[in-house]
PDB file of C-alpha atoms in Angstrom:
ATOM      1  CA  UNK A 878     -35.356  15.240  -7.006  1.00  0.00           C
ATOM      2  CA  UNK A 879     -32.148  16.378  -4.715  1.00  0.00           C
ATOM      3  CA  UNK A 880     -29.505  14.076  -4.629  1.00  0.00           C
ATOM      4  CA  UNK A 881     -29.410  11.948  -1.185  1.00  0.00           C
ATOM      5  CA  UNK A 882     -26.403  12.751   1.071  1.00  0.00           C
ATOM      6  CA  UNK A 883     -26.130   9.964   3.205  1.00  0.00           C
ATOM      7  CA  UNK A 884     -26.203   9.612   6.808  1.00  0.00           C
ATOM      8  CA  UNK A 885     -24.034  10.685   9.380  1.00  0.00           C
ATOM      9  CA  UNK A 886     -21.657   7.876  10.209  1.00  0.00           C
ATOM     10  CA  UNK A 887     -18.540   7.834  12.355  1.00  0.00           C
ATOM     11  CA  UNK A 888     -16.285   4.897  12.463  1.00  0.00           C
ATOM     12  CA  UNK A 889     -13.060   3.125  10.729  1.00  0.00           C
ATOM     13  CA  UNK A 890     -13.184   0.126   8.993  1.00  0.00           C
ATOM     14  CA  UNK A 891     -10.756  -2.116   8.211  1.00  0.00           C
ATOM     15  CA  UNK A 892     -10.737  -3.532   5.193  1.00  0.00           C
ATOM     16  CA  UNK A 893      -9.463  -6.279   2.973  1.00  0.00           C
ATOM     17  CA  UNK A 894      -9.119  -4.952  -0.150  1.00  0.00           C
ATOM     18  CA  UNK A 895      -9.449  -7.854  -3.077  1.00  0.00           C
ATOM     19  CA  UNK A 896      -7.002  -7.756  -6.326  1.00  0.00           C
ATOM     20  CA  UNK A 897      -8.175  -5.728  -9.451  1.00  0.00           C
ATOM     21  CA  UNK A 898      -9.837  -2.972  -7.922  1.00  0.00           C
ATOM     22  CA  UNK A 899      -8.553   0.975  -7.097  1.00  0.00           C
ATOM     23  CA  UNK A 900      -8.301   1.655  -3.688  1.00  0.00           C
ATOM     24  CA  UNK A 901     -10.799   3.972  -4.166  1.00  0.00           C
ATOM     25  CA  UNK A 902     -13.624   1.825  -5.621  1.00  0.00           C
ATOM     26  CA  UNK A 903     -13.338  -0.570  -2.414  1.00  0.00           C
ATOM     27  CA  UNK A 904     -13.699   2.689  -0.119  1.00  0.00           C
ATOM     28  CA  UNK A 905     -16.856   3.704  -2.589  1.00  0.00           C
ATOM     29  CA  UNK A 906     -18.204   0.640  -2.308  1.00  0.00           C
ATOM     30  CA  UNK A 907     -18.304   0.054   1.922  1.00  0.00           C
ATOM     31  CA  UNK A 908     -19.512   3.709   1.519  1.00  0.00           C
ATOM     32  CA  UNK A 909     -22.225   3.031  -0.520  1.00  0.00           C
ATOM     33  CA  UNK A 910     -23.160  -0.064   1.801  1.00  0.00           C
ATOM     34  CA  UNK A 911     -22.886   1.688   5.139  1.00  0.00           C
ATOM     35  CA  UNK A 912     -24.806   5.090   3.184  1.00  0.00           C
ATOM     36  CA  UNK A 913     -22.228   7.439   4.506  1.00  0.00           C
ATOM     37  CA  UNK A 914     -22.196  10.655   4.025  1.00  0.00           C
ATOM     38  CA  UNK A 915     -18.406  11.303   4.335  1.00  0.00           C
ATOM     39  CA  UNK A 916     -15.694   8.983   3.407  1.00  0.00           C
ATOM     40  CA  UNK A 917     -11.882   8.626   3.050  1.00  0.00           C
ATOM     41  CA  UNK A 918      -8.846   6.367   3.563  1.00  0.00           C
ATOM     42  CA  UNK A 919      -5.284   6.592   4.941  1.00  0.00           C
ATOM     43  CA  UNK A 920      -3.180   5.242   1.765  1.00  0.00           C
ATOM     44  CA  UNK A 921      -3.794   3.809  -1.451  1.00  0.00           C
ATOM     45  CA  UNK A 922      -3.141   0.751  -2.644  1.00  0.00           C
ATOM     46  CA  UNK A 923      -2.287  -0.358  -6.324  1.00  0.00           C
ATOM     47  CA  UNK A 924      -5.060  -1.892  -8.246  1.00  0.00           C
ATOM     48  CA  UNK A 925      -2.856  -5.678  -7.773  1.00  0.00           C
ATOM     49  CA  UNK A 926      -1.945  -5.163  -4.128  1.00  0.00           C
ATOM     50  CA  UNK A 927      -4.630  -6.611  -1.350  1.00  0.00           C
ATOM     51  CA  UNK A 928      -4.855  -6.110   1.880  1.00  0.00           C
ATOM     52  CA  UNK A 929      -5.057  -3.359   4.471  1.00  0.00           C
ATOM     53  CA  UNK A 930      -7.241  -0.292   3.688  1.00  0.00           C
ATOM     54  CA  UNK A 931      -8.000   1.237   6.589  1.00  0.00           C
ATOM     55  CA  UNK A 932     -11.097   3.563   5.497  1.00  0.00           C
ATOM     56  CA  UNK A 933     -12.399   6.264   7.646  1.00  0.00           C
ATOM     57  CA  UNK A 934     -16.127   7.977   7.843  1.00  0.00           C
ATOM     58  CA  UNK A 935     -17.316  11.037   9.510  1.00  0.00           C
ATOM     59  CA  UNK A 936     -15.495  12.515  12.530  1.00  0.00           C
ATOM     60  CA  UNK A 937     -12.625   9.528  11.898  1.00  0.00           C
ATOM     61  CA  UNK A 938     -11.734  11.006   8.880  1.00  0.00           C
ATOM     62  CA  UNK A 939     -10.044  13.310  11.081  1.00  0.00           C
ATOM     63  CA  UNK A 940      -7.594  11.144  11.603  1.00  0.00           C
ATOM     64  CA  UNK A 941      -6.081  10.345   7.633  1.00  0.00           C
ATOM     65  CA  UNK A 942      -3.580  13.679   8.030  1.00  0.00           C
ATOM     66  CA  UNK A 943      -1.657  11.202  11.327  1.00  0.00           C
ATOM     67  CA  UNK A 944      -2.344   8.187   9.216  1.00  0.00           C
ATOM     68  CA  UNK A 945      -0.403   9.314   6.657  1.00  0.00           C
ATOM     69  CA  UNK A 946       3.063   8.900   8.699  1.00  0.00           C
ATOM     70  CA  UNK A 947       2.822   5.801  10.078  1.00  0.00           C
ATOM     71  CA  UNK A 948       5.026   2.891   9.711  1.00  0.00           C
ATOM     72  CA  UNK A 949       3.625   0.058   7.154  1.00  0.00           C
ATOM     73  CA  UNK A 950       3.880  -4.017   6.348  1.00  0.00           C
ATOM     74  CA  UNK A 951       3.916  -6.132   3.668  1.00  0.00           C
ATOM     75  CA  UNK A 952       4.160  -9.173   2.344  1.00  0.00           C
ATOM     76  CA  UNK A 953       6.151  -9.075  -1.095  1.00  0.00           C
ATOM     77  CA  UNK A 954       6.289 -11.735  -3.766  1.00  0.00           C
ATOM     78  CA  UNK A 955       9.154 -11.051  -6.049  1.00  0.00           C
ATOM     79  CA  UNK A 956       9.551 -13.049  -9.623  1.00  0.00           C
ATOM     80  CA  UNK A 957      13.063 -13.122 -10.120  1.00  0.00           C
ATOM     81  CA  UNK A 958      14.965 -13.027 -13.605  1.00  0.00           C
ATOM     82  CA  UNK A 959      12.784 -10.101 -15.401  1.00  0.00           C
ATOM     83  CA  UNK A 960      12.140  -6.826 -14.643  1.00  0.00           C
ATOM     84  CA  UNK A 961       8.967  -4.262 -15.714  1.00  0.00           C
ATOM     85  CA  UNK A 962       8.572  -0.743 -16.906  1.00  0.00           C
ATOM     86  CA  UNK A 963       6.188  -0.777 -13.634  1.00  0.00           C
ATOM     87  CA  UNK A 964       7.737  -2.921 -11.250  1.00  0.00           C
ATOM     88  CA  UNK A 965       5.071  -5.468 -11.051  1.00  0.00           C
ATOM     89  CA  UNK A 966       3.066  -7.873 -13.178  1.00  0.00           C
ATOM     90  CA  UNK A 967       0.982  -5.664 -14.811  1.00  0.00           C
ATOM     91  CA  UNK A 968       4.213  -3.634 -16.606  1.00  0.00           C
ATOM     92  CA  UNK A 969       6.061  -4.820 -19.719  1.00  0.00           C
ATOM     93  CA  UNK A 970       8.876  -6.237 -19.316  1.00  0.00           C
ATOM     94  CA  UNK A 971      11.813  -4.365 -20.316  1.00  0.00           C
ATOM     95  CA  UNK A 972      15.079  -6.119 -18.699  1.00  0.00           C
ATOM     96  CA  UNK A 973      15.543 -10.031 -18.552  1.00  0.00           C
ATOM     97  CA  UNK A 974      18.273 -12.302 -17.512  1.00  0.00           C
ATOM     98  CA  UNK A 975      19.094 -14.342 -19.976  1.00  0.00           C
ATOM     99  CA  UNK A 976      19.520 -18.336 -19.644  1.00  0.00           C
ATOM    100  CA  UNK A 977      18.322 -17.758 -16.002  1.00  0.00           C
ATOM    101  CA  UNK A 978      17.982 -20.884 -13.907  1.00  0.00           C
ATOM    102  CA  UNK A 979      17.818 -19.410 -10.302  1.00  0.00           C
ATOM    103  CA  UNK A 980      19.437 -17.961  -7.263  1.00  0.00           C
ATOM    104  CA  UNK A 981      20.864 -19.619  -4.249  1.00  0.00           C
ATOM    105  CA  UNK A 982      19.064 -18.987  -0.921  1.00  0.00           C
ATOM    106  CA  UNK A 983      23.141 -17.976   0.408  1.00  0.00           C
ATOM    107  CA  UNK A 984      23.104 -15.302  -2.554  1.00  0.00           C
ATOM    108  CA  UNK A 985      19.847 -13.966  -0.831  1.00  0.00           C
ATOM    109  CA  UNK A 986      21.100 -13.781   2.211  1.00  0.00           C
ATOM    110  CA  UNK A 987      24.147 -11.429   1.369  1.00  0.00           C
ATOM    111  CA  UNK A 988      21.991  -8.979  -0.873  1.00  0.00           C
ATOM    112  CA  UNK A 989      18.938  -8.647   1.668  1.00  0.00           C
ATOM    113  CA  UNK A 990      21.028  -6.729   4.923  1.00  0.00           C
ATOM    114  CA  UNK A 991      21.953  -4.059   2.240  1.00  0.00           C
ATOM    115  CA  UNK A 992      18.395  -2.606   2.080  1.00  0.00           C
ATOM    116  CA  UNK A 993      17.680  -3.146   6.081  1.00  0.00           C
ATOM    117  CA  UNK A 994      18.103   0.236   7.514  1.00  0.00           C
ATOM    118  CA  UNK A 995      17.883   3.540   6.241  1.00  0.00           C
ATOM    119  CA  UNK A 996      18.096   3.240   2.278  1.00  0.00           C
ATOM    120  CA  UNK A 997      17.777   5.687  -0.445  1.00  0.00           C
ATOM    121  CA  UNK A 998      15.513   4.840  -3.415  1.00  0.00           C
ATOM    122  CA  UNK A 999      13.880   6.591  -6.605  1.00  0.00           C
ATOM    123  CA  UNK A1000      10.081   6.756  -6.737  1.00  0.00           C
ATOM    124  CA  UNK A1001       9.073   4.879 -10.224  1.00  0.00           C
ATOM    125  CA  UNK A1002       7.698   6.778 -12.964  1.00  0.00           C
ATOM    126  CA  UNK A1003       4.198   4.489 -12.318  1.00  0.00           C
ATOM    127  CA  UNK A1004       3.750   6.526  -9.574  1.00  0.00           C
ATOM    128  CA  UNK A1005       0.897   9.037  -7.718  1.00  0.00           C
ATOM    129  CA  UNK A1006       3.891  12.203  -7.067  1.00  0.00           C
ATOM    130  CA  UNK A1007       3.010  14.616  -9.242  1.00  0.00           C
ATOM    131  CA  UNK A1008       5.075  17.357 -11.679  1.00  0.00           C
ATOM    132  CA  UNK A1009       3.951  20.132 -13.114  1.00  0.00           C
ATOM    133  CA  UNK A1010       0.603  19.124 -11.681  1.00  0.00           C
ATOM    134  CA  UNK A1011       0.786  15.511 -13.299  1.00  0.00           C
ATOM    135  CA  UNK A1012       1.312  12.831 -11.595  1.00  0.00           C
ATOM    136  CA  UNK A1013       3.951  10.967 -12.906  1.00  0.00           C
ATOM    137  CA  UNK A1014       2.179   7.955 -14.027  1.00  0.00           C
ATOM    138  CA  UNK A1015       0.180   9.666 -16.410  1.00  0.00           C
ATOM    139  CA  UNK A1016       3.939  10.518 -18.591  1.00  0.00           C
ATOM    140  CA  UNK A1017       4.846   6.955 -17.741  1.00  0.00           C
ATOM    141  CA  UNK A1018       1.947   6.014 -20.014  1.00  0.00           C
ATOM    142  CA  UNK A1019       2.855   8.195 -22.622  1.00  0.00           C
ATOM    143  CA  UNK A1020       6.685   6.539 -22.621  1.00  0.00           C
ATOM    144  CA  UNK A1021       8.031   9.544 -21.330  1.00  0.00           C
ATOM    145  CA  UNK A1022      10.649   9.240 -18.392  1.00  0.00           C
ATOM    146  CA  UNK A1023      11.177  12.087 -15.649  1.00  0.00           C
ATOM    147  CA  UNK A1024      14.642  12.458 -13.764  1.00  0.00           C
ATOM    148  CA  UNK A1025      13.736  11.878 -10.132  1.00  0.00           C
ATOM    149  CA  UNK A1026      15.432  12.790  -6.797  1.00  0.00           C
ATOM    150  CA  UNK A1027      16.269  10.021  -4.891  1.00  0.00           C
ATOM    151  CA  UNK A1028      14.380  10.027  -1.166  1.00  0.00           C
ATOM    152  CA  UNK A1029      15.428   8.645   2.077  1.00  0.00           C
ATOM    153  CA  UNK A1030      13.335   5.784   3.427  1.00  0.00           C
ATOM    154  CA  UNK A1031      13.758   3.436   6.495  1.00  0.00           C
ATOM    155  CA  UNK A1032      13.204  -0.532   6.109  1.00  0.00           C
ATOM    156  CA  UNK A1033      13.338  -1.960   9.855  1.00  0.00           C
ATOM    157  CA  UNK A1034      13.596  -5.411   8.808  1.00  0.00           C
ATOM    158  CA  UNK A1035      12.963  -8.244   6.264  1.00  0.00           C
ATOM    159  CA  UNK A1036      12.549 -11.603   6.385  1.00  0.00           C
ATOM    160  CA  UNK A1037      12.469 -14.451   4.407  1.00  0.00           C
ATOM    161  CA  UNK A1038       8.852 -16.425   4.599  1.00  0.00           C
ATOM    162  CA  UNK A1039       9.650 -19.032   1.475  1.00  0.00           C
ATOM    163  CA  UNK A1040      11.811 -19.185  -1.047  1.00  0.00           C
ATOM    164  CA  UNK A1041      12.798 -20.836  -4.594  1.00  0.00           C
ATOM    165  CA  UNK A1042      15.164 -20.662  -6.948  1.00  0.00           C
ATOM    166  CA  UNK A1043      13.088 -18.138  -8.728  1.00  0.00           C
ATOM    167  CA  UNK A1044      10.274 -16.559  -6.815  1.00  0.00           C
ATOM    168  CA  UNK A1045      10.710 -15.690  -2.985  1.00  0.00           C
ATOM    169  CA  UNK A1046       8.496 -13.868  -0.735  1.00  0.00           C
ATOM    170  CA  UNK A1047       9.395 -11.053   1.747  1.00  0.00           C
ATOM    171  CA  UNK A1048       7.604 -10.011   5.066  1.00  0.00           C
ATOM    172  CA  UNK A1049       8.933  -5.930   5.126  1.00  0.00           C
ATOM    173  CA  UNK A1050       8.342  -3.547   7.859  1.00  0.00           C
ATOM    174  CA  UNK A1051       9.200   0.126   6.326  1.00  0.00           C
ATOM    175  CA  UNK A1052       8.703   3.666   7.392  1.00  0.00           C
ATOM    176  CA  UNK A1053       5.866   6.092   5.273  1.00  0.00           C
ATOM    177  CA  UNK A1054       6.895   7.076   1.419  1.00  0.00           C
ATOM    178  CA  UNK A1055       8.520   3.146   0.639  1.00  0.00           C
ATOM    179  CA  UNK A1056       7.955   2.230  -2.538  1.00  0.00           C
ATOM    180  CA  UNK A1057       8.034  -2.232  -2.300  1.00  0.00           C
ATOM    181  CA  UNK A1058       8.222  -2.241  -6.100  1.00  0.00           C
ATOM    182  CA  UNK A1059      11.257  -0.072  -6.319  1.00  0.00           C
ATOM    183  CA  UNK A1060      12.140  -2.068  -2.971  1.00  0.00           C
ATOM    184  CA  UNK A1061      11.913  -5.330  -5.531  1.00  0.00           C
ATOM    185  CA  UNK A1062      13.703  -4.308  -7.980  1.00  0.00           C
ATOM    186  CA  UNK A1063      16.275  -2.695  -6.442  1.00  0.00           C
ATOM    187  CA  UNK A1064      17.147  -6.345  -5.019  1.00  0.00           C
ATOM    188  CA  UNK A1065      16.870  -8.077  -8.113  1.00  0.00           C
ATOM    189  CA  UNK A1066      19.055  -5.132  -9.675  1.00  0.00           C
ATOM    190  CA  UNK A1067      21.401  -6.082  -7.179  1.00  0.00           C
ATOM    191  CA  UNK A1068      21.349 -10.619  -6.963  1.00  0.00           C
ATOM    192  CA  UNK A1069      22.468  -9.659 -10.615  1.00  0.00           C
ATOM    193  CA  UNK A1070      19.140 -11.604 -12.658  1.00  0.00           C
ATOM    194  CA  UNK A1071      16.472  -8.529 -12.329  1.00  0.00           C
ATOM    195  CA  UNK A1072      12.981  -9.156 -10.405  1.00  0.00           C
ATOM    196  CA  UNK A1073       9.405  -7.364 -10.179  1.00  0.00           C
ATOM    197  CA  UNK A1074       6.173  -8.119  -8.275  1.00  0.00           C
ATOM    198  CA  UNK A1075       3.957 -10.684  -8.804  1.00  0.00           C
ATOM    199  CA  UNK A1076       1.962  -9.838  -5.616  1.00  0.00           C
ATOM    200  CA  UNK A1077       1.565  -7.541  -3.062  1.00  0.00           C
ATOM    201  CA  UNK A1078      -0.408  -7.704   0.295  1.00  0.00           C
ATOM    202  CA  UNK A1079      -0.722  -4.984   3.316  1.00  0.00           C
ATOM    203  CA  UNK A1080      -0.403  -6.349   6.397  1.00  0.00           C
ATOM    204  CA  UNK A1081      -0.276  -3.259   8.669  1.00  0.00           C
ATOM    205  CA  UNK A1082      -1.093   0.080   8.787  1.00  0.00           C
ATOM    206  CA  UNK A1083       0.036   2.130  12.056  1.00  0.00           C
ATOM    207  CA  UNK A1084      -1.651   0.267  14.671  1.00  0.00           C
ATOM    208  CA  UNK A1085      -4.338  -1.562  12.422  1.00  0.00           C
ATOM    209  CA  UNK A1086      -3.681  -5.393  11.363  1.00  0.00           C
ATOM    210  CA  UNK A1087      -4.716  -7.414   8.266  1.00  0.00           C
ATOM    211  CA  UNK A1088      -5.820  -9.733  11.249  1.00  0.00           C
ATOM    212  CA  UNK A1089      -8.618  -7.833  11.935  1.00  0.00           C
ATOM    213  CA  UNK A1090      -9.866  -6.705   8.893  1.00  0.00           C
ATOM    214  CA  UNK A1091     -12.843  -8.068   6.935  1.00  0.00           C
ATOM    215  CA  UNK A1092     -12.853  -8.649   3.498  1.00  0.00           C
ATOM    216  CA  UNK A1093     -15.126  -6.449   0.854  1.00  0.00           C
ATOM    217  CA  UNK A1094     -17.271  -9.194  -0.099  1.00  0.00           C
ATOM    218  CA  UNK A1095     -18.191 -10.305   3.514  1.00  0.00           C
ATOM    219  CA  UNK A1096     -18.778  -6.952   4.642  1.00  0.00           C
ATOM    220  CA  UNK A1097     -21.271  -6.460   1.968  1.00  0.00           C
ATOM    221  CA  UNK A1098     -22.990  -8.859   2.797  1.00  0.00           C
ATOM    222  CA  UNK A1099     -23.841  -7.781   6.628  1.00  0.00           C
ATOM    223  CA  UNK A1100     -27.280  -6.990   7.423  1.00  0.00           C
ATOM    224  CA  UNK A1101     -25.642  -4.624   9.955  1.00  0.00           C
ATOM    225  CA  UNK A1102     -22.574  -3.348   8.340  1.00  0.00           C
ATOM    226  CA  UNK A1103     -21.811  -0.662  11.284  1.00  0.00           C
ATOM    227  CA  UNK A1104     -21.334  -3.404  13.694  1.00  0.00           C
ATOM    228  CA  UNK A1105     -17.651  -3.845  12.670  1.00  0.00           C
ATOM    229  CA  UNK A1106     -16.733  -0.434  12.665  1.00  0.00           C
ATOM    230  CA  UNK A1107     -14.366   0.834  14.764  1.00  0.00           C
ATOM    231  CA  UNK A1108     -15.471   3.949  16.931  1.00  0.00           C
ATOM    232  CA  UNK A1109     -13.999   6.925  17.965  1.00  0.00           C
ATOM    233  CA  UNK A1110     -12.958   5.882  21.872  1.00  0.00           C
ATOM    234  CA  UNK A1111     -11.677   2.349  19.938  1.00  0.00           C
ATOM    235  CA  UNK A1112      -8.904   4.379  18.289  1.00  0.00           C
ATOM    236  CA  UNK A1113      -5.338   4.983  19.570  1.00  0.00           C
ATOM    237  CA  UNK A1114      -5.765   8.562  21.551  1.00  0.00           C
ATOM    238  CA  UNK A1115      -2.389   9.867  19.568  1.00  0.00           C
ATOM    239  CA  UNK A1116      -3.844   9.479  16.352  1.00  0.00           C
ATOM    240  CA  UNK A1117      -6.979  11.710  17.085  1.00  0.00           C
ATOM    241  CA  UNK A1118      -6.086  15.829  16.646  1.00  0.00           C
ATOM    242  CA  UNK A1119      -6.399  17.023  20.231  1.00  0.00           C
ATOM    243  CA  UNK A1120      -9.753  19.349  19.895  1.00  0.00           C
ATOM    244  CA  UNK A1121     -11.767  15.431  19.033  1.00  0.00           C
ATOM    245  CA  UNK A1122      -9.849  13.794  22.008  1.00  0.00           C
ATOM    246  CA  UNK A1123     -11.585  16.280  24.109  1.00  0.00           C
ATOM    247  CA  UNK A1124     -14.630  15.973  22.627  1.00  0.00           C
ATOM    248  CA  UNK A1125     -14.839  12.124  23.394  1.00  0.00           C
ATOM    249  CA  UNK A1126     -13.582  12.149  26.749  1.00  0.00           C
ATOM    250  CA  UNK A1127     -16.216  14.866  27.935  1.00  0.00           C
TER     251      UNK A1127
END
């Protein structure tokens, strides 16, 4: 018996992707729902991180190549006083402040304009860039630890939503290629007492919101699942390569 292909579905969804799964697994599983044929998405997110995936099928997956240089949000959760191999809570940690009781929300303030603007910063070795055809995560695992070129990013601003002594969270808008857990620990690197991620969450994407996306168990259970897709003449004309833009407007 052939294997089934699927059906010939064009739209974007916007999805909330839960905790604990690959960014890939959520798009495999709305693909499985709607029984598309082709699927794909504009940015992964780590296995921890929620929020915005913005996943593409059919003639939308046109548009993941423009997708791919957009400007992002997030909303960062930093632990303060210990950092990880991987920058977040999964890691080990591996530097710790000792007898740490806290930062002040004034010694906040004078650390956070230094990474507003155009900032340098190393990818981490738990990363997706690759060398010698490996990505680097996969020598992270095996304790080995790559010299790395330092790469120009933009952060256009942060702000402060809460804070204590010991945890705060960030809002930060950024340009493509930011890393937030190098972003995190950078900042704790520099209050002096060392800090990783305890949670991550995407709240844009380009022109796409967290606002208006629906999360992976809801949208599995929709009797009509294509309802909340986003169509072709829905999406931003610039983000569409110009021979599809004709297509739709004829």
């Amino acid at each position: 018996m052939g294997r089934r292909k699927g059906l010939d579905i064009d739209g974007v969804l916007l999805l909330d992707k839960p905790d604990g799964m690959s960014s890939n697994h959520a798009l495999q599983k709305a693909r499985r729902k709607l029984d598309a044929r082709k699927a794909g998405h504009t940015g992964t997110l780590d296995p921890f991180a929620t929020g915005l995936l913005v996943c593409c099928f059919g003639k939308t997956t046109k548009i993941c190549g423009a997708m791919l240089n957009v400007d992002k949000s997030y909303r960062a959760t930093l632990t303060l006083g210990r950092e990880t191999d991987s920058g977040d809570l999964t890691g080990e940690v591996v530097q710790q402040a000792l007898e740490f009781k806290g930062i002040t929300e004034e010694q906040l303030a004078t650390v956070l304009p230094r990474f507003v603007g155009e900032i340098e910063q190393i990818p981490p070795m738990y990363s997706a860039l690759k060398r010698d055809g490996k990505p680097l995560y996969e020598y992270a695992r095996q304790g080995i630890e790559l010299e790395r070129e330092a790469r120009r990013v933009t952060i256009y601003d942060i702000l402060v939503v809460s804070f204590t002594p010991t945890e705060v969270v960030l809002d930060v808008f950024c340009s493509k290629g930011t890393y937030i857990r190098t972003l995190a620990q950078d900042i704790g690197r520099a209050l002096g007492c060392f800090a990783h991620l305890r949670a991550l969450r995407r709240t844009s994407v380009g022109p796409f919101k967290l606002t208006e996306a629906i999360s992976l168990a809801d949208f599995q259970a929709l009797e009509s699942p294509q309802s909340v897709l986003l169509s072709l003449n829905d999406l931003p004309p610039d983000l569409l390569p110009e021979k599809l833009r004709q297509k739709e407007t004829l």
